[in-house]
Short mmCIF file of C-alpha atoms in Angstrom, two decimals:
data_model
loop_
_atom_site.label_atom_id
_atom_site.label_comp_id
_atom_site.label_asym_id
_atom_site.label_seq_id
_atom_site.Cartn_x
_atom_site.Cartn_y
_atom_site.Cartn_z
CA MET A 1 0.46 0.00 -0.18
CA THR A 2 1.51 3.53 -1.50
CA LEU A 3 0.83 5.93 1.34
CA ILE A 4 0.58 9.87 -0.43
CA PHE A 5 0.92 13.72 0.85
CA THR A 6 -2.99 15.50 0.43
CA LEU A 7 -2.03 14.59 -2.82
CA HIS A 8 -6.35 13.21 -3.12
CA LYS A 9 -7.46 14.62 -6.79
CA GLU A 10 -10.89 15.88 -5.69
CA VAL A 11 -10.28 17.24 -2.84
CA PRO A 12 -8.90 21.45 -2.34
CA LEU A 13 -5.20 21.01 -0.48
CA SER A 14 -7.03 24.16 1.39
CA GLN A 15 -8.82 21.58 2.55
CA ILE A 16 -6.21 18.77 4.16
CA HIS A 17 -3.35 19.66 5.89
CA ALA A 18 0.24 19.31 4.45
CA THR A 19 1.18 17.29 7.63
CA ALA A 20 -2.05 14.46 7.02
CA ILE A 21 -1.26 11.62 4.78
CA ILE A 22 -3.87 10.21 3.11
CA ASP A 23 -3.62 6.29 0.75
CA SER A 24 -4.15 6.95 -2.94
CA ALA A 25 -7.67 4.54 -2.52
CA ALA A 26 -9.10 7.37 -0.23
CA GLU A 27 -12.05 9.05 -1.60
CA ILE A 28 -12.80 12.44 0.24
CA ASP A 29 -15.30 14.75 -0.24
CA PRO A 30 -14.30 17.76 -1.95
CA THR A 31 -15.49 20.10 1.28
CA ALA A 32 -14.55 17.26 3.86
CA GLU A 33 -11.60 18.93 6.46
CA ILE A 34 -8.59 16.93 7.17
CA GLY A 35 -6.35 18.76 10.40
CA PRO A 36 -2.94 17.86 10.83
CA PHE A 37 -1.12 15.16 11.09
CA VAL A 38 -4.23 12.64 10.46
CA VAL A 39 -3.54 9.27 8.36
CA ILE A 40 -6.00 8.43 6.48
CA GLU A 41 -5.21 4.17 5.10
CA GLY A 42 -6.85 2.27 2.46
CA PRO A 43 -10.09 2.30 0.80
CA VAL A 44 -11.86 5.05 3.02
CA ARG A 45 -14.84 6.65 2.11
CA ILE A 46 -15.47 10.33 3.90
CA GLY A 47 -18.90 12.61 3.36
CA ALA A 48 -19.61 15.89 2.91
CA ARG A 49 -18.64 18.36 5.43
CA THR A 50 -16.92 16.22 7.70
CA LYS A 51 -14.16 17.17 9.87
CA LEU A 52 -11.28 15.16 10.74
CA PHE A 53 -10.02 16.58 13.77
CA PRO A 54 -5.82 16.57 14.19
CA HIS A 55 -3.70 12.98 14.96
CA ALA A 56 -7.65 10.97 13.80
CA PHE A 57 -7.03 8.21 12.66
CA VAL A 58 -9.23 6.08 10.44
CA THR A 59 -8.33 3.46 8.27
CA GLY A 60 -9.36 0.12 5.50
CA ASN A 61 -12.96 -0.26 4.93
CA VAL A 62 -14.93 2.58 6.49
CA VAL A 63 -17.66 4.83 5.60
CA ILE A 64 -18.31 8.31 6.86
CA GLY A 65 -21.18 9.51 6.33
CA GLU A 66 -21.88 13.93 5.87
CA ASP A 67 -20.99 16.08 8.87
CA ASN A 68 -18.96 13.95 11.28
CA LEU A 69 -17.17 15.23 13.83
CA VAL A 70 -14.13 13.37 14.14
CA GLY A 71 -12.43 14.10 16.94
CA VAL A 72 -8.03 14.52 18.21
CA ASN A 73 -6.80 10.90 18.43
CA VAL A 74 -10.35 9.04 17.41
CA SER A 75 -8.98 5.79 15.72
CA ILE A 76 -11.74 4.31 13.53
CA GLY A 77 -11.56 0.86 11.64
CA LEU A 78 -9.31 -0.99 13.09
CA PRO A 79 -9.58 -4.63 13.59
CA PRO A 80 -11.25 -6.62 16.43
CA GLN A 81 -10.09 -6.45 19.97
CA HIS A 82 -11.22 -10.65 19.22
CA THR A 83 -9.06 -14.14 19.51
CA GLY A 84 -10.15 -15.61 15.91
CA TRP A 85 -9.51 -12.45 13.93
CA LYS A 86 -7.96 -14.10 10.97
CA ASP A 87 -7.12 -10.17 9.31
CA THR A 88 -10.50 -9.73 7.39
CA ASP A 89 -11.72 -6.41 7.39
CA TRP A 90 -15.84 -6.04 7.78
CA GLY A 91 -15.36 -2.72 8.20
CA VAL A 92 -17.50 -0.10 10.06
CA ARG A 93 -20.56 2.07 8.76
CA ILE A 94 -21.11 5.47 9.91
CA GLY A 95 -24.41 7.86 9.16
CA ASP A 96 -24.07 11.67 9.70
CA ARG A 97 -24.19 14.22 12.53
CA ASN A 98 -22.26 12.13 14.70
CA ASN A 99 -19.36 13.90 17.13
CA PHE A 100 -17.23 11.53 18.15
CA ARG A 101 -14.76 13.05 20.46
CA GLU A 102 -11.21 12.36 21.89
CA HIS A 103 -9.77 9.39 21.80
CA VAL A 104 -13.01 7.23 20.63
CA THR A 105 -12.21 3.97 19.63
CA ILE A 106 -14.58 2.20 16.15
CA HIS A 107 -14.01 -1.21 15.91
CA ARG A 108 -14.08 -3.09 12.76
CA GLY A 109 -16.63 -6.08 12.29
CA TYR A 110 -15.87 -9.48 13.23
CA VAL A 111 -18.23 -11.69 11.82
CA GLU A 112 -18.42 -11.94 7.58
CA ASN A 113 -20.11 -9.58 6.17
CA ASN A 114 -21.12 -7.30 9.17
CA PRO A 115 -19.46 -4.10 9.36
CA THR A 116 -19.99 -2.10 13.34
CA VAL A 117 -22.58 0.76 12.56
CA VAL A 118 -22.55 3.91 13.88
CA GLY A 119 -25.81 5.10 13.19
CA ASP A 120 -27.02 9.03 12.78
CA ASP A 121 -26.35 12.28 14.87
CA ASN A 122 -24.43 10.13 17.99
CA LEU A 123 -22.31 11.54 20.74
CA LEU A 124 -19.27 9.77 21.97
CA MET A 125 -17.78 11.63 24.50
CA VAL A 126 -14.07 11.50 25.39
CA GLY A 127 -12.83 8.07 25.29
CA THR A 128 -16.21 5.48 24.25
CA HIS A 129 -15.39 2.75 22.82
CA VAL A 130 -17.79 0.82 20.24
CA PRO A 131 -16.73 -2.66 19.81
CA HIS A 132 -16.98 -4.63 16.83
CA ASP A 133 -20.55 -5.81 15.22
CA ALA A 134 -22.11 -3.36 17.62
CA ILE A 135 -24.56 -1.57 16.76
CA ILE A 136 -25.46 2.13 17.63
CA HIS A 137 -28.33 3.23 15.89
CA ASN A 138 -29.64 6.84 16.64
CA ASN A 139 -29.65 10.01 18.80
CA VAL A 140 -27.49 7.96 20.96
CA ILE A 141 -25.33 9.48 23.92
CA LEU A 142 -22.08 7.30 25.25
CA VAL A 143 -21.13 9.60 28.28
CA ASN A 144 -16.87 9.56 28.68
CA CYS A 145 -15.21 6.29 29.31
CA ALA A 146 -18.68 4.16 27.93
CA GLN A 147 -17.67 1.58 26.98
CA LEU A 148 -19.59 -1.33 24.81
CA GLY A 149 -19.42 -5.45 24.49
CA GLY A 150 -18.84 -6.93 20.73
CA HIS A 151 -22.12 -7.74 18.87
CA SER A 152 -24.30 -5.44 21.19
CA GLU A 153 -26.62 -3.28 20.51
CA VAL A 154 -27.81 0.59 21.29
CA PHE A 155 -31.09 1.82 20.32
CA ASP A 156 -32.99 5.54 19.40
CA ARG A 157 -31.86 8.30 22.21
CA ALA A 158 -30.56 5.73 24.99
CA VAL A 159 -28.01 7.57 27.39
CA LEU A 160 -25.60 5.78 28.40
CA SER A 161 -23.49 7.67 31.29
CA ALA A 162 -19.53 7.31 32.15
CA PHE A 163 -18.16 4.39 32.90
CA VAL A 164 -20.84 2.13 31.71
CA GLY A 165 -19.95 -1.74 30.69
CA ILE A 166 -22.43 -3.77 28.29
CA HIS A 167 -22.05 -7.12 28.10
CA GLN A 168 -21.64 -8.72 25.07
CA PHE A 169 -24.16 -9.58 22.83
CA CYS A 170 -26.41 -7.37 25.54
CA ARG A 171 -28.70 -5.03 23.95
CA VAL A 172 -29.94 -1.48 25.73
CA GLY A 173 -33.19 -0.11 24.51
CA ARG A 174 -35.09 2.35 22.98
CA LEU A 175 -34.61 5.86 25.65
CA CYS A 176 -32.60 4.12 28.19
CA MET A 177 -31.11 6.05 30.55
CA LEU A 178 -28.15 4.32 32.01
CA GLY A 179 -26.82 5.96 35.17
CA ALA A 180 -22.90 6.08 35.76
CA SER A 181 -21.33 2.73 36.63
CA ALA A 182 -23.82 0.79 35.62
CA VAL A 183 -23.41 -2.48 34.03
CA ALA A 184 -25.24 -4.58 31.82
CA THR A 185 -25.11 -8.16 31.75
CA LYS A 186 -28.45 -9.03 30.26
CA ASP A 187 -30.94 -6.94 27.69
CA VAL A 188 -32.42 -2.91 29.25
CA PRO A 189 -35.98 -2.61 27.61
CA PRO A 190 -37.02 0.32 26.15
CA PHE A 191 -38.01 3.35 28.43
CA MET A 192 -36.46 1.68 31.50
CA THR A 193 -33.70 4.16 34.09
CA MET A 194 -31.18 1.62 35.29
CA GLY A 195 -28.52 1.69 38.22
CA HIS A 196 -24.43 0.97 39.71
CA ASP A 197 -26.57 -2.30 40.64
CA LYS A 198 -27.80 -4.50 37.30
CA SER A 199 -31.03 -3.16 37.63
CA VAL A 200 -33.90 -1.55 36.39
CA HIS A 201 -34.73 1.67 38.78
CA GLY A 202 -37.62 3.29 37.48
CA MET A 203 -39.22 4.38 33.24
CA ASN A 204 -37.13 7.16 31.70
CA ILE A 205 -40.12 9.77 31.86
CA ILE A 206 -37.69 12.29 31.38
CA GLY A 207 -36.56 11.48 28.51
CA MET A 208 -40.15 10.22 27.37
CA ARG A 209 -41.34 13.70 28.14
CA ARG A 210 -38.32 15.15 25.86
CA ALA A 211 -38.92 12.30 23.28
CA GLY A 212 -42.25 13.69 22.50
CA ILE A 213 -43.99 10.52 24.55
CA GLY A 214 -47.45 11.90 25.69
CA ALA A 215 -49.09 11.55 28.63
CA ASP A 216 -51.57 9.38 27.72
CA THR A 217 -49.32 6.99 26.19
CA ARG A 218 -46.77 7.18 29.32
CA LYS A 219 -49.60 6.33 31.37
CA GLN A 220 -49.91 2.61 29.27
CA ILE A 221 -45.75 2.31 28.93
CA LYS A 222 -46.33 3.00 32.84
CA ALA A 223 -49.02 -0.25 33.22
CA ALA A 224 -47.17 -2.19 31.20
CA TYR A 225 -43.90 -1.96 32.94
CA LYS A 226 -45.51 -2.29 36.84
CA ILE A 227 -46.84 -6.15 35.00
CA LEU A 228 -43.57 -6.38 33.63
CA TYR A 229 -41.86 -5.66 37.36
CA ARG A 230 -43.97 -5.63 40.41
CA SER A 231 -47.07 -8.02 39.69
CA GLY A 232 -44.86 -11.28 40.89
CA LEU A 233 -44.95 -12.04 37.60
CA ASN A 234 -41.66 -14.42 35.97
CA VAL A 235 -41.57 -12.75 32.56
CA LYS A 236 -42.90 -14.97 30.55
CA ASN A 237 -46.53 -14.32 31.83
CA ALA A 238 -46.42 -10.70 32.65
CA VAL A 239 -45.46 -10.09 28.79
CA SER A 240 -48.69 -12.44 28.11
CA ARG A 241 -50.45 -10.19 30.25
CA MET A 242 -48.54 -7.24 28.84
CA GLU A 243 -49.71 -8.15 25.61
CA SER A 244 -53.24 -9.55 26.40
CA GLU A 245 -54.62 -5.54 27.48
CA LEU A 246 -52.16 -3.60 26.43
CA GLY A 247 -50.68 -4.97 23.27
CA THR A 248 -52.56 -1.93 20.91
CA VAL A 249 -50.15 0.25 22.01
CA PRO A 250 -47.61 0.57 19.75
CA GLU A 251 -44.35 1.28 22.74
CA VAL A 252 -45.96 -1.41 24.71
CA ARG A 253 -45.57 -3.01 21.25
CA GLU A 254 -42.08 -2.26 21.76
CA MET A 255 -41.88 -3.46 25.10
CA ILE A 256 -42.54 -7.65 24.35
CA ASP A 257 -41.33 -7.75 21.26
CA PHE A 258 -38.08 -6.52 22.61
CA ILE A 259 -38.06 -8.98 24.92
CA GLN A 260 -39.40 -11.56 23.32
CA SER A 261 -36.32 -11.08 21.06
CA ALA A 262 -33.61 -11.42 24.14
CA LYS A 263 -31.12 -13.84 23.73
CA ARG A 264 -29.45 -13.53 27.66
CA GLY A 265 -33.06 -12.34 29.15
CA ILE A 266 -33.93 -8.74 30.90
CA VAL A 267 -32.32 -6.64 33.23
CA PRO A 268 -33.85 -7.28 37.27
CA HIS A 269 -35.87 -5.01 39.26
CA THR A 270 -33.79 -3.70 41.97
CA ARG A 271 -35.00 -4.21 46.01
CA ARG A 272 -35.09 -1.08 46.52
CA ALA A 273 -37.75 1.02 46.95
CA THR A 274 -38.10 3.53 44.23
CA ALA A 275 -40.25 6.48 42.81
CA ASP A 276 -38.95 7.55 40.10
CA ASP A 277 -41.41 6.11 37.63
CA ASP A 278 -43.62 8.82 39.38
CA GLU A 279 -44.97 11.40 36.94
#
């Protein structure tokens, strides 16, 4: 592989710092900005108005969309941290309007034809990690040093606070809020809050309000939450009751489908008294 200095034919030299190193195989939109000491290695594609800050490193089968900010010392596309890796590159796919702050790491996919995916409008703060085969949907926030495990999935508008850990193959549902240092070893159902004791503490009322979920719908979600976690039923029977009583509510349907597709089960409810599910 031959590396060249700022010679991509379609990109004005004024948009690429003189110290950047750009692979001849890279495709960079003319409106993208490449900062000092950036290294772009291999067939990377970078979309319109995306900006790479100093010392960012992007390598391999990586596609980055439009209007992204790739911060200082961000690394995208390096091999998975997996002992079975055999020099394959299933890549990384990144959407639009994401903000990757300093020292974010995003690794390439490990499973055949399965790139690591980051959607649109996400904020990944300092030191967060997106591993091989993970999927981050849209409008997700990962606070400083939140860490995902391989094959994990985080759905729309979830917030993972500082030092949160997500076990491999686990999922975090839409509009979940995980507090600082929480560790999820099972799936976290949509609309829930989770504490550092590996358990659900209640519903994410504030998040639902901000997302425009109305009071009537929140009451239905609350009823489903109480069936799931406060009725004394096991998960299977609780889901059956949720389906029979509330299954026509789209948000409750979302909860049911999420729980039924869980491969590792769902996190339990805390044994502590909580009041955060009150309106």
